Short mmCIF file of C-alpha atoms in Angstrom, two decimals:
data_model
loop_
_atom_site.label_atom_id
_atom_site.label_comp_id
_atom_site.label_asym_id
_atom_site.label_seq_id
_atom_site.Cartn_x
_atom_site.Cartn_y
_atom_site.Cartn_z
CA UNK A 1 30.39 15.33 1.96
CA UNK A 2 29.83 18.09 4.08
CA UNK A 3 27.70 16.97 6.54
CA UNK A 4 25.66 20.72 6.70
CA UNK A 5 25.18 20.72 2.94
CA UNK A 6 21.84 20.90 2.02
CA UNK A 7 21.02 20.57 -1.97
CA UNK A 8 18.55 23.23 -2.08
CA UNK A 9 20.13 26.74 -3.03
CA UNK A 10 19.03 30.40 -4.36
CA UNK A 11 17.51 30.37 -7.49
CA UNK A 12 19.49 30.60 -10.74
CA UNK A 13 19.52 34.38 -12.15
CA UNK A 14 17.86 33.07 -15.55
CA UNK A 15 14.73 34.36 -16.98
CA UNK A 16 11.68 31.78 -16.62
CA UNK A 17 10.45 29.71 -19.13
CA UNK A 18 6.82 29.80 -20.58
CA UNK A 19 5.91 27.25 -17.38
CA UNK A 20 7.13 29.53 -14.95
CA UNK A 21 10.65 27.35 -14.82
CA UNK A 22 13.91 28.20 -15.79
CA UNK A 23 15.00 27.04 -19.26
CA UNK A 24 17.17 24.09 -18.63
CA UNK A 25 15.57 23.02 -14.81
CA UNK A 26 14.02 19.43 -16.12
CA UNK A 27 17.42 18.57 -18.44
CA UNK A 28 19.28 19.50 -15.20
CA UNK A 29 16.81 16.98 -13.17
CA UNK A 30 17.27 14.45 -15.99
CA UNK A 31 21.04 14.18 -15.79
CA UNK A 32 21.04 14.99 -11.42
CA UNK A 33 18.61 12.03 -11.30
CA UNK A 34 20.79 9.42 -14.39
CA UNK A 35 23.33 10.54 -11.99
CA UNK A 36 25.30 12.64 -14.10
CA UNK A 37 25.78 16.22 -14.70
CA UNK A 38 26.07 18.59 -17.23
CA UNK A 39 28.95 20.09 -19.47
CA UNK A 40 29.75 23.28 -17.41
CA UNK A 41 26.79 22.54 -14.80
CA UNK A 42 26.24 23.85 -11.14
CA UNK A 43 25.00 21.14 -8.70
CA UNK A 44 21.18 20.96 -9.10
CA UNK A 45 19.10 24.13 -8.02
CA UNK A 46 15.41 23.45 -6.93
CA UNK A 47 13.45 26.20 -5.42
CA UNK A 48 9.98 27.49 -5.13
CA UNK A 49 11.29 30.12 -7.76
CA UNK A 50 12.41 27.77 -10.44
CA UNK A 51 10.61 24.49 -10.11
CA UNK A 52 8.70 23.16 -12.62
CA UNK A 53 4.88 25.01 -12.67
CA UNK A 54 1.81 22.13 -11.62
CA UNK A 55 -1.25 22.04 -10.88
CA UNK A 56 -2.73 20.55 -7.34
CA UNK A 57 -3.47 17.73 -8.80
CA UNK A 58 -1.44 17.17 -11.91
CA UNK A 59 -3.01 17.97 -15.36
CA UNK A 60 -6.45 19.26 -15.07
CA UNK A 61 -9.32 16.31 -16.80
CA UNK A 62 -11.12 18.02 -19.54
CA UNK A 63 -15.21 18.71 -17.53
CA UNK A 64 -13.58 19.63 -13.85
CA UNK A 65 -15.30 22.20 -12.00
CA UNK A 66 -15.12 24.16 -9.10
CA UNK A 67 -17.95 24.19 -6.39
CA UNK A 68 -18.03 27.23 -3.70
CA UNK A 69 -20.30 26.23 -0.42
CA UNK A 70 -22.07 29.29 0.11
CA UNK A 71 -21.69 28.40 4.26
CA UNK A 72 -17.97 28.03 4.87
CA UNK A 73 -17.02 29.60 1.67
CA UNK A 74 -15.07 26.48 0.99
CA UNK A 75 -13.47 25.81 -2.63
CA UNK A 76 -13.94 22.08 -4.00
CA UNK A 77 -13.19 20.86 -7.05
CA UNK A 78 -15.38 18.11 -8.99
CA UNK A 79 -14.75 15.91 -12.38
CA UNK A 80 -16.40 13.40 -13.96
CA UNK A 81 -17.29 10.09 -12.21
CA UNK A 82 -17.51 8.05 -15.69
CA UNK A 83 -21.24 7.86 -14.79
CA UNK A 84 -23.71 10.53 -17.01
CA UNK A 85 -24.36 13.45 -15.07
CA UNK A 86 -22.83 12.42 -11.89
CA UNK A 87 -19.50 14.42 -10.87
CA UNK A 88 -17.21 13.03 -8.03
CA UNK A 89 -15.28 15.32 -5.52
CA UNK A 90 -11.29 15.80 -7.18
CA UNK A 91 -7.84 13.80 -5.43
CA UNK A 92 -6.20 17.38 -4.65
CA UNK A 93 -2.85 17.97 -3.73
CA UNK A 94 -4.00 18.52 -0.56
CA UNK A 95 -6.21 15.38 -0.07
CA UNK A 96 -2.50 13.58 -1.01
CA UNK A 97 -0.62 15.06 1.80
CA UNK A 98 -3.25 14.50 4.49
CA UNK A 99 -3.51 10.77 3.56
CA UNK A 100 0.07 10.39 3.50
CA UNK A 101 0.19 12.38 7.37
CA UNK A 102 -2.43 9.62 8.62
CA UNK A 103 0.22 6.78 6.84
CA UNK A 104 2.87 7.79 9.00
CA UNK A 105 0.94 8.18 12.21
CA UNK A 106 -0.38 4.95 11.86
CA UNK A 107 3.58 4.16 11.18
CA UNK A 108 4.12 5.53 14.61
CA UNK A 109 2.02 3.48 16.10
CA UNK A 110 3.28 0.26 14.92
CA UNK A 111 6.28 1.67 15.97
CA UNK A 112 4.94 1.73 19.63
CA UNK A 113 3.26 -2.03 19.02
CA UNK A 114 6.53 -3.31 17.44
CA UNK A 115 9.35 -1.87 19.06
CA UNK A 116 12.88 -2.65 17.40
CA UNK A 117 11.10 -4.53 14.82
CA UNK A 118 11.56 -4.54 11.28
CA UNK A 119 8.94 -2.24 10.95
CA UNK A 120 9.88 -0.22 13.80
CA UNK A 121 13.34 0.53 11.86
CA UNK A 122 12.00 1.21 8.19
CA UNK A 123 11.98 4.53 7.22
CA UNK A 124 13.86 5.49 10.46
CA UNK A 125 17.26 3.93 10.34
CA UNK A 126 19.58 5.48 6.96
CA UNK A 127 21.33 2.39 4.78
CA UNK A 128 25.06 2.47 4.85
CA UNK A 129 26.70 4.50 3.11
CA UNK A 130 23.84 6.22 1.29
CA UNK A 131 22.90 9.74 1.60
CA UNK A 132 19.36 10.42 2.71
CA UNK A 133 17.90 12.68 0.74
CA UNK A 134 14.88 14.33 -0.43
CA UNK A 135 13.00 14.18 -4.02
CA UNK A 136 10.47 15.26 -6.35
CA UNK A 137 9.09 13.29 -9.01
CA UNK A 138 9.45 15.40 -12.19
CA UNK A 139 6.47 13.52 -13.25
CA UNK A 140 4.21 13.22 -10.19
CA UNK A 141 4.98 16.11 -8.46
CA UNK A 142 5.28 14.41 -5.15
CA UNK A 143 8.22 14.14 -2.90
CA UNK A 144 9.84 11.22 -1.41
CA UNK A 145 13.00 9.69 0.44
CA UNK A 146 15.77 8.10 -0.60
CA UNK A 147 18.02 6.40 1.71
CA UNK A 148 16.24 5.21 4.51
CA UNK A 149 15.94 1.56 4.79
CA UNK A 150 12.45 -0.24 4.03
CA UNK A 151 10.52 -3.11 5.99
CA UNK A 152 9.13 -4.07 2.65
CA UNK A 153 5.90 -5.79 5.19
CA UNK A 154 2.48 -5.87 2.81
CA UNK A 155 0.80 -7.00 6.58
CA UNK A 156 2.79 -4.51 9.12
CA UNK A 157 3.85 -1.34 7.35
CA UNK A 158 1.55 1.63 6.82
CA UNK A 159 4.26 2.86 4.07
CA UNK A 160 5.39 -0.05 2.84
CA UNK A 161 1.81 -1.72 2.23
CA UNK A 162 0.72 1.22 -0.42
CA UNK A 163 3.60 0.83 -2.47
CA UNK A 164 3.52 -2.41 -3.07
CA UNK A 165 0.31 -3.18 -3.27
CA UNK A 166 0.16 -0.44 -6.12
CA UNK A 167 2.73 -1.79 -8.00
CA UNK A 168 0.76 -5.83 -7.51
CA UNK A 169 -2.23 -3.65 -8.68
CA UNK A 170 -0.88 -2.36 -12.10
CA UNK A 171 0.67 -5.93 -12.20
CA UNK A 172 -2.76 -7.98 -11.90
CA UNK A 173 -4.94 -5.64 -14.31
CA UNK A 174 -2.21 -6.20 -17.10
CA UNK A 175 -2.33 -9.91 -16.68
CA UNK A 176 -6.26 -9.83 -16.83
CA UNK A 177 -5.50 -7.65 -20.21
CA UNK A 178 -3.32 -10.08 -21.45
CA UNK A 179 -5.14 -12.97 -20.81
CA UNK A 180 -8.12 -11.39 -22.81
CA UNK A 181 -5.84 -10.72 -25.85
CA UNK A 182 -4.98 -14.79 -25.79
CA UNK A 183 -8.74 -15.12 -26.08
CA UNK A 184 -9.09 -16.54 -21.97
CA UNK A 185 -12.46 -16.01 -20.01
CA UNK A 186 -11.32 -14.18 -16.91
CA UNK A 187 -13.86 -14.98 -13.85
CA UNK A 188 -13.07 -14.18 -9.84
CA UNK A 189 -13.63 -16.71 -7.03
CA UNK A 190 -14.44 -16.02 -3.66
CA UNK A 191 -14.02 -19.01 -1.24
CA UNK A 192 -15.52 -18.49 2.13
CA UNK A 193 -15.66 -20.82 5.86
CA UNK A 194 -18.23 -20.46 8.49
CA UNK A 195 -15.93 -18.56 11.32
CA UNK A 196 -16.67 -17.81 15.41
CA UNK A 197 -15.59 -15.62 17.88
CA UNK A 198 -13.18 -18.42 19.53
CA UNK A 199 -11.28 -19.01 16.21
CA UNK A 200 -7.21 -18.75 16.00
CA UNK A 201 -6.98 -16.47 12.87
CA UNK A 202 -3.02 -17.91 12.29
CA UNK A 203 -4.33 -21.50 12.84
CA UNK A 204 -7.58 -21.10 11.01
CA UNK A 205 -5.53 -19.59 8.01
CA UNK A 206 -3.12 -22.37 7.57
CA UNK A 207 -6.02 -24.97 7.54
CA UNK A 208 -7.66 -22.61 5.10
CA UNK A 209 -4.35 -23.20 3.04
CA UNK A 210 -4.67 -26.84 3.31
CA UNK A 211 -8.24 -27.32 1.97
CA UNK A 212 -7.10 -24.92 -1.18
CA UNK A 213 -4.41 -27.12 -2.29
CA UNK A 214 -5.93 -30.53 -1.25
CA UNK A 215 -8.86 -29.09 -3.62
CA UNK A 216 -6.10 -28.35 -6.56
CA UNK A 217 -4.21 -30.93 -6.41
CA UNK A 218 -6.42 -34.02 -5.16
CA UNK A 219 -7.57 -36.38 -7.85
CA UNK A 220 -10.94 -34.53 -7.56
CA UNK A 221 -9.35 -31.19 -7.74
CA UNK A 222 -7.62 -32.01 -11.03
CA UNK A 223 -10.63 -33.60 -12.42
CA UNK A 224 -12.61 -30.59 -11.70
CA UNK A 225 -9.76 -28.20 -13.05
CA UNK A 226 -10.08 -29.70 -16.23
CA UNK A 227 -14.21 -29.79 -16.78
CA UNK A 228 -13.92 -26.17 -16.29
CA UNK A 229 -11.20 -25.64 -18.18
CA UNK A 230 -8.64 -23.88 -15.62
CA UNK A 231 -5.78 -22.87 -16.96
CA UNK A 232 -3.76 -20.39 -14.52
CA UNK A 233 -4.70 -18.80 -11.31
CA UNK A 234 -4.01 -16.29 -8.65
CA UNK A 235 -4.27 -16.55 -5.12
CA UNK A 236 -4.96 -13.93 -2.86
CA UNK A 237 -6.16 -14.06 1.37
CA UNK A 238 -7.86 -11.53 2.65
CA UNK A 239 -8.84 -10.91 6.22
CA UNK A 240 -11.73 -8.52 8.36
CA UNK A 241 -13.54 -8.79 11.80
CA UNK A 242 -17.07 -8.87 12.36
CA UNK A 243 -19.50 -9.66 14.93
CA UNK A 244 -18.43 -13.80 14.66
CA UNK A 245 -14.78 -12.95 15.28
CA UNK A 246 -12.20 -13.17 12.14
CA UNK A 247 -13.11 -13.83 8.69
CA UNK A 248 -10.39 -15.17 6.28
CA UNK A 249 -11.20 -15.88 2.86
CA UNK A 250 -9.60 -15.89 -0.81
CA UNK A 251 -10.31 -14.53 -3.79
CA UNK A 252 -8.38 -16.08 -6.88
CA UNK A 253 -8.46 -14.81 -10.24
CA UNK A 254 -9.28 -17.53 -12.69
CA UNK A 255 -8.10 -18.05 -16.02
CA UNK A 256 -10.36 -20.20 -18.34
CA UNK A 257 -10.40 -22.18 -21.42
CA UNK A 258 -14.73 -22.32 -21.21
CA UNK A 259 -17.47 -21.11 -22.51
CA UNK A 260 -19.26 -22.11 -19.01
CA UNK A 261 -20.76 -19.70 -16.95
CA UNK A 262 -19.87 -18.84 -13.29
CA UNK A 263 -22.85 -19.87 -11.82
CA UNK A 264 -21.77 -23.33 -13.59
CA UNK A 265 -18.25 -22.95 -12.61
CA UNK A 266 -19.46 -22.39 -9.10
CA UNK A 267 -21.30 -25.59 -8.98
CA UNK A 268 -18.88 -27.52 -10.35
CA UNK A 269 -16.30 -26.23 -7.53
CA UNK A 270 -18.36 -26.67 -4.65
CA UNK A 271 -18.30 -29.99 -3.72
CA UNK A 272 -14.41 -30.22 -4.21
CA UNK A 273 -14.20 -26.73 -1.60
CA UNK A 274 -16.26 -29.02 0.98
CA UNK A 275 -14.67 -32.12 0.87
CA UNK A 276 -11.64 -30.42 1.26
CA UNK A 277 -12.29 -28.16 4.59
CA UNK A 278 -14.09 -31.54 6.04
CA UNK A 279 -10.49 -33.42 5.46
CA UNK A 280 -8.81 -30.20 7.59
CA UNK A 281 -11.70 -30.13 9.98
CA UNK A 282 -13.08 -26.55 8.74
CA UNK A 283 -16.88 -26.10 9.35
CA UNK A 284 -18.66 -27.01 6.39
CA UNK A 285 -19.08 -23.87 4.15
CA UNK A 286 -23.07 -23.27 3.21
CA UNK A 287 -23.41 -23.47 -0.53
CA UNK A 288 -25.16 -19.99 -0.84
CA UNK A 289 -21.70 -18.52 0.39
CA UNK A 290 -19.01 -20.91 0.44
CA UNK A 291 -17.99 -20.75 -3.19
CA UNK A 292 -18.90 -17.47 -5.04
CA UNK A 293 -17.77 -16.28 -8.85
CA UNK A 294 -18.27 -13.15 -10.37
CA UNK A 295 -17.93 -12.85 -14.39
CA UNK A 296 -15.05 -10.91 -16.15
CA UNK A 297 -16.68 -7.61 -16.06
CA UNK A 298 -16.61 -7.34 -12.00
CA UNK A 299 -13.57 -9.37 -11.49
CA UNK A 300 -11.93 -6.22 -13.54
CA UNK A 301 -14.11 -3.61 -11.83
CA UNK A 302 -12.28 -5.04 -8.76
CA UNK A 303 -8.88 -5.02 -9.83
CA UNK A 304 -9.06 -1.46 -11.61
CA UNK A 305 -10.14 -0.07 -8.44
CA UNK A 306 -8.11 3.02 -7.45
CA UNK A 307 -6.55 3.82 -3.89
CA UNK A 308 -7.22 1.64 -1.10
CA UNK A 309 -9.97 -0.05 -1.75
CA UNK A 310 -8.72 -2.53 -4.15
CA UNK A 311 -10.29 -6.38 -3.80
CA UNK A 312 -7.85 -8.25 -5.16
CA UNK A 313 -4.29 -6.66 -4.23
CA UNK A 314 -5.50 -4.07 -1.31
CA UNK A 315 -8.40 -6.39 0.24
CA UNK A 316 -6.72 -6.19 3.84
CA UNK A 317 -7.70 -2.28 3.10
CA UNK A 318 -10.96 -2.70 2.38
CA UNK A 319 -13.65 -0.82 4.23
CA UNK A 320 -17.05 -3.63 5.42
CA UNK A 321 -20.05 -1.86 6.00
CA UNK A 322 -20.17 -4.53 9.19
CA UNK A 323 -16.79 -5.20 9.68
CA UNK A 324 -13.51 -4.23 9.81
CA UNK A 325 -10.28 -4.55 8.34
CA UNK A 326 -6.87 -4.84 10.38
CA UNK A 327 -5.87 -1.31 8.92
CA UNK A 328 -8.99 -0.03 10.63
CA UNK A 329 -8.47 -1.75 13.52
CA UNK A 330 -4.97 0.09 13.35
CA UNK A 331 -6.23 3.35 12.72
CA UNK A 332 -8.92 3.28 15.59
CA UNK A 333 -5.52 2.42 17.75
CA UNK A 334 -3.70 5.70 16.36
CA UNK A 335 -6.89 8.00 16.09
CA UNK A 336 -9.00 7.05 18.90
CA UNK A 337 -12.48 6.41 18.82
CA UNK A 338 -13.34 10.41 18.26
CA UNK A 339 -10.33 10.97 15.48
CA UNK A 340 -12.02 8.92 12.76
CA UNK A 341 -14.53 8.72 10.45
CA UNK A 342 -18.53 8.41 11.95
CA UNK A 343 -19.14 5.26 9.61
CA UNK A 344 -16.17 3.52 10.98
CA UNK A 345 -16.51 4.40 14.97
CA UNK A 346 -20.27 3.30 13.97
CA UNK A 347 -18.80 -0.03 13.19
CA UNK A 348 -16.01 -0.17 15.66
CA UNK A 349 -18.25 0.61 18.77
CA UNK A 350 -20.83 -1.88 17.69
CA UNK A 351 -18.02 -4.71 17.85
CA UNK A 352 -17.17 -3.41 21.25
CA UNK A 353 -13.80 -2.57 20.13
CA UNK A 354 -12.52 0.80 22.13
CA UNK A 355 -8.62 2.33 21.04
CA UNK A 356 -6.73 -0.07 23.52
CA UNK A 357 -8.27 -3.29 22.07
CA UNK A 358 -8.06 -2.10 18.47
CA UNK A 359 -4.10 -2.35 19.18
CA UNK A 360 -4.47 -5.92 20.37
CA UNK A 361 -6.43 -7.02 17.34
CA UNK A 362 -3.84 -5.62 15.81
CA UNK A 363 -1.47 -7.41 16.73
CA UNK A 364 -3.52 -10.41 16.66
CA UNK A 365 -3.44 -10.29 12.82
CA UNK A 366 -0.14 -9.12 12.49
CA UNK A 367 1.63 -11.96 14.13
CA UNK A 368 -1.21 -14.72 11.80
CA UNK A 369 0.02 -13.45 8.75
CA UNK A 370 3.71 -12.33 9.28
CA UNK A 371 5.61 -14.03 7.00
CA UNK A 372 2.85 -14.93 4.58
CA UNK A 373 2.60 -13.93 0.75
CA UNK A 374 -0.42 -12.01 -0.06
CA UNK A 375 -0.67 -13.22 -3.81
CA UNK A 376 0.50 -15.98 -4.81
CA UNK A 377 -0.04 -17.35 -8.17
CA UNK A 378 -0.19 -20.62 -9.95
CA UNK A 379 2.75 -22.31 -11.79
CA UNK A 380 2.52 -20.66 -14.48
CA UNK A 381 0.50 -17.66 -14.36
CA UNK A 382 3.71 -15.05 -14.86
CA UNK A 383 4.94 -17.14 -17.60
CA UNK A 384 1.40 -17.84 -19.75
CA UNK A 385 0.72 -14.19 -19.21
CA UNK A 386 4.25 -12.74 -20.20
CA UNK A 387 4.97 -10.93 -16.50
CA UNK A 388 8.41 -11.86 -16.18
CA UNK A 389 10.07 -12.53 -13.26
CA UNK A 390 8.26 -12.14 -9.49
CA UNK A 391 9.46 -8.86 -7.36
CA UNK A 392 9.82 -9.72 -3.99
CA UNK A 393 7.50 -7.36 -1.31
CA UNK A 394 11.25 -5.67 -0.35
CA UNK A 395 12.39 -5.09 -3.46
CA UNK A 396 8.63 -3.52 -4.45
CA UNK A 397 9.26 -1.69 -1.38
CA UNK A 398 12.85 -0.67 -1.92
CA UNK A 399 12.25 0.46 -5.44
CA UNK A 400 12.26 4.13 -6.84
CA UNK A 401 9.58 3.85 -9.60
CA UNK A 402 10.02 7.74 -10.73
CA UNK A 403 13.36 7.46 -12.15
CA UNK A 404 13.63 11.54 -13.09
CA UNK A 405 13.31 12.98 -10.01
CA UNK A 406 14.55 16.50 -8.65
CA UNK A 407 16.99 16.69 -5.66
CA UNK A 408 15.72 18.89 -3.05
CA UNK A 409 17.99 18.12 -0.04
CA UNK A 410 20.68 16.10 1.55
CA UNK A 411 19.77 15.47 5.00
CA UNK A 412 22.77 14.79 8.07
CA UNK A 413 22.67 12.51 10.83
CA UNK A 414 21.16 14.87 13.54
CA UNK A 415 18.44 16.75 10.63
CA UNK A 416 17.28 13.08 10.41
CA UNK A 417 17.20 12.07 14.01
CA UNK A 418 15.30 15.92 14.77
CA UNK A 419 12.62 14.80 11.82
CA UNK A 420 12.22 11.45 13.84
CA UNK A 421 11.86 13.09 17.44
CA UNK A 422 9.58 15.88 16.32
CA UNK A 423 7.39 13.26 13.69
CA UNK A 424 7.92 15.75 11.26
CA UNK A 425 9.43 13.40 8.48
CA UNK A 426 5.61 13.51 6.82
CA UNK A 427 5.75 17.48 7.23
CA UNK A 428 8.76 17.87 5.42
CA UNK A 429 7.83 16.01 2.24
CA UNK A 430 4.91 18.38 2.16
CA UNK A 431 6.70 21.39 2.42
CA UNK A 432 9.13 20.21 -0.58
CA UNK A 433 5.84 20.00 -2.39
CA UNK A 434 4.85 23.28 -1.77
CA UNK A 435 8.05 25.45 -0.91
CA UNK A 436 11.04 23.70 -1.30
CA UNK A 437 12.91 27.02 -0.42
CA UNK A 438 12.00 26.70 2.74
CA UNK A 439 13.41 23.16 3.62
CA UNK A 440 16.74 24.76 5.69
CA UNK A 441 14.72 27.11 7.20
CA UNK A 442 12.22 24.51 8.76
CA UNK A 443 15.46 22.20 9.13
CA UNK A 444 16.35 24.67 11.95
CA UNK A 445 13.73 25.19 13.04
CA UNK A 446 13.37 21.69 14.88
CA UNK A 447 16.63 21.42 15.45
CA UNK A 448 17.61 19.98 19.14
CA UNK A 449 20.14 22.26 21.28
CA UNK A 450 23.90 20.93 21.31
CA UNK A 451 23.58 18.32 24.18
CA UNK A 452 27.39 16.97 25.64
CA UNK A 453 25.45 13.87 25.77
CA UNK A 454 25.03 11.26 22.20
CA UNK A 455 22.24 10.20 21.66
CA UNK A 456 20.35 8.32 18.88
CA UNK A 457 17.06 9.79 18.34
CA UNK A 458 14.12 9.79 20.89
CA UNK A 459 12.88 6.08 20.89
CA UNK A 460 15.49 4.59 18.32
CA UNK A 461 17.36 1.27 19.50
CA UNK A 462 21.23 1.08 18.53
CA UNK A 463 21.98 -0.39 15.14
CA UNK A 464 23.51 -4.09 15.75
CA UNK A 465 25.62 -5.66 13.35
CA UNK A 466 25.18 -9.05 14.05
CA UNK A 467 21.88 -9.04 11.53
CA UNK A 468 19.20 -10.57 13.51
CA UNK A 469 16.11 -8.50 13.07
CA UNK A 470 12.73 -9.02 13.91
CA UNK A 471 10.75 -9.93 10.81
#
């Protein structure tokens, strides 16, 4: 291939279609993206000219409105909240690409935390012999890569954690549909320690790990399983930091054969939770707190829970109105204390924490939970509740989920070290968004003078073939 080929070219001379595309553009994208081409076909042409029409945020939901602030002359857009009367402000296009910017900053700065790590190398470093290259989902409208190689860490990876996380998401609120249909009472758990400011986080989680299986599996713990009729379950830690130091807790999603309710399921469960952390040495957990279940109705209020907010599969993203989560913690250490939001530097400041220390605590978690498997679900959960076979985080990670997507651009060597020295890899998935015609342009643009000297991209270790990477 030539190595200055880009895969975005003029327009074809073909009147539009009704949506403003040419004719044949999305069978074209079909066959580009099964990999094959057409009888008679040119390579695939994607330009601002000919792409398929969209709107900033996909299809319009029927009762949106638009909202003009008579002071800055702003334009927002509202829709309906599923609450009577109540409208909530609209997920723009816009709102996308600046939350996907702040992703790869924060990517950045792990990079500067974990140099020549795993994570330092995903989304930087192109897999052999694959082309890099640029896309748009036909059905999405959003662009993405294709080549670079993935960390596939749910705990380290600002781009890595989304995905898969997402994809555990969709995962979790089918099983809690299925196990409905087989006529299952669905209930969540929340098991919590007393915790101080002189606790190891990884030491205190693998105690934590102890008591939960002692209290499964122990004579106790199976007699107790079976007067409340548990069936299946699913495991998942979560972590934040508040003023008594770290906080790491489980929720697990119960399947039940009962008729019980949770505040009897809860009592039931308590005693087994305390012997347990007494046998590992935990601090006894207070009864008000230390075991805690929530009916069917919240546990899937949880779950359903779109973006980053998401208890069960995106808890180590989860906002505390007096704590913190390690994602916050990283974001203080890419933003500083003045580049984020009031509520959280509100927070932040009253833990003491200033932009050097948020790194550390970083880092702190990082290291306690490298390694470890966010969910993790009984025997036989997948099999009771027909989810097949478990994804690994990588291959989550790894995976193209919008199969029919549009090739905008192949991207050479230096174009990818330039988008990695400038930090403009975020930038350019925006502007194939908005004006794919101008990829080369931009291309250019940042492109490094002719130096008589190699070199590998500003801050980017050699490639070693001996295998041993960081995890």
């Amino acid at each position: 291939m030539n190595n200055a080929h880009l895969a975005v070219t003029q327009a074809h001379n073909t009147p539009p279609g009704p949506s403003g595309a040419a004719p044949n553009t999305c069978r074209r994208a079909r066959a580009q993206a099964a990999g094959g081409t057409l009888p008679g076909a040119s390579p695939l042409v994607y330009t601002q000219e000919n792409r398929p029409s969209y709107s900033p945020n996909g299809s319009q939901p029927f009762g949106s409105i638009e909202v003009i602030d008579p002071e800055t002359g702003e334009v927002r857009e509202f829709e309906a909240s599923g609450k009577p009367g109540i409208l909530t402000p609209k997920y723009t296009q816009i709102d996308h690409q600046n939350a996907r910017a702040e992703r790869w900053a924060m990517k950045w700065a792990v990079d500067t935390l974990l140099y020549g790590s795993r994570q330092f190398k995903c989304h930087r470093w192109q897999i052999p012999g694959k082309d890099l290259e640029v896309k748009l989902s036909l059905e999405h409208q959003k662009s993405f890569y294709s080549g670079f190689e993935c960390c596939g860490s749910v705990w380290g990876c600002p781009l890595c954690a989304p995905k898969i996380t997402e994809r555990r998401r969709v995962e979790v609120e089918a099983a809690i549909e299925r196990a409905k249909e087989l006529g299952y009472t669905v209930m969540l758990a929340t098991f919590t320690i007393p915790h101080g400011l002189g606790d190891d986080l990884k030491v205190i989680r693998k105690l934590l790990l102890k008591a939960w299986r002692h209290g499964t599996d122990s004579r106790a713990g199976k007699k107790m399983r079976e007067m409340i009729g548990l069936v299946e379950y699913l495991r998942v830690i979560e972590v934040t930091l508040g003023p008594n130091g770290w906080h790491p807790h489980f929720h697990v999603l119960l399947i039940l054969d009962t008729t019980w309710s949770p505040e009897v399921i809860r009592r039931l469960w308590y005693p087994v939770w305390l012997a347990s952390c007494r046998k590992f040495g935990l601090d006894d957990p207070s009864e008000a707190h230390g075991v805690h279940v929530d009916d069917g109705e919240r546990a899937a209020r949880y779950v359903t829970k779109w973006g980053m907010d998401s208890e069960m599969t995106k808890g180590h993203l989860k906002k505390g109105k007096k704590s913190v989560n390690p994602w916050d913690l990283l974001r203080v250490h890419t933003f500083g204390l003045d580049g984020i939001a009031p509520e959280l530097r509100e927070v932040v400041e009253s833990l003491g924490i200033d932009q050097e220390k948020a790194g550390a605590l970083w880092l702190v978690f990082f290291y306690a939970f490298k390694g470890s498997h966010q969910l993790h679900p009984s025997k036989g959960f997948r099999k009771l509740l027909g989810l097949g076979e478990e994804k690994t985080d990588q291959q989550l990670a790894e995976e193209e989920m919008d199969k029919e997507a549009a090739l905008l651009a192949t991207l050479t060597h230096e174009q990818r070290l330039d988008l990695i020295r400038t930090k403009n890899l975020p930038t350019l998935l925006s502007l194939a968004e908005d004006s794919p015609g101008l990829i080369p342009d931009f291309l250019q643009s940042i492109r490094r003078p002719a130096s008589p000297e190699p070199h590998n991209g500003e801050g980017e270790p050699e490639r070693h073939t001996s295998g041993n990477q960081d995890e």
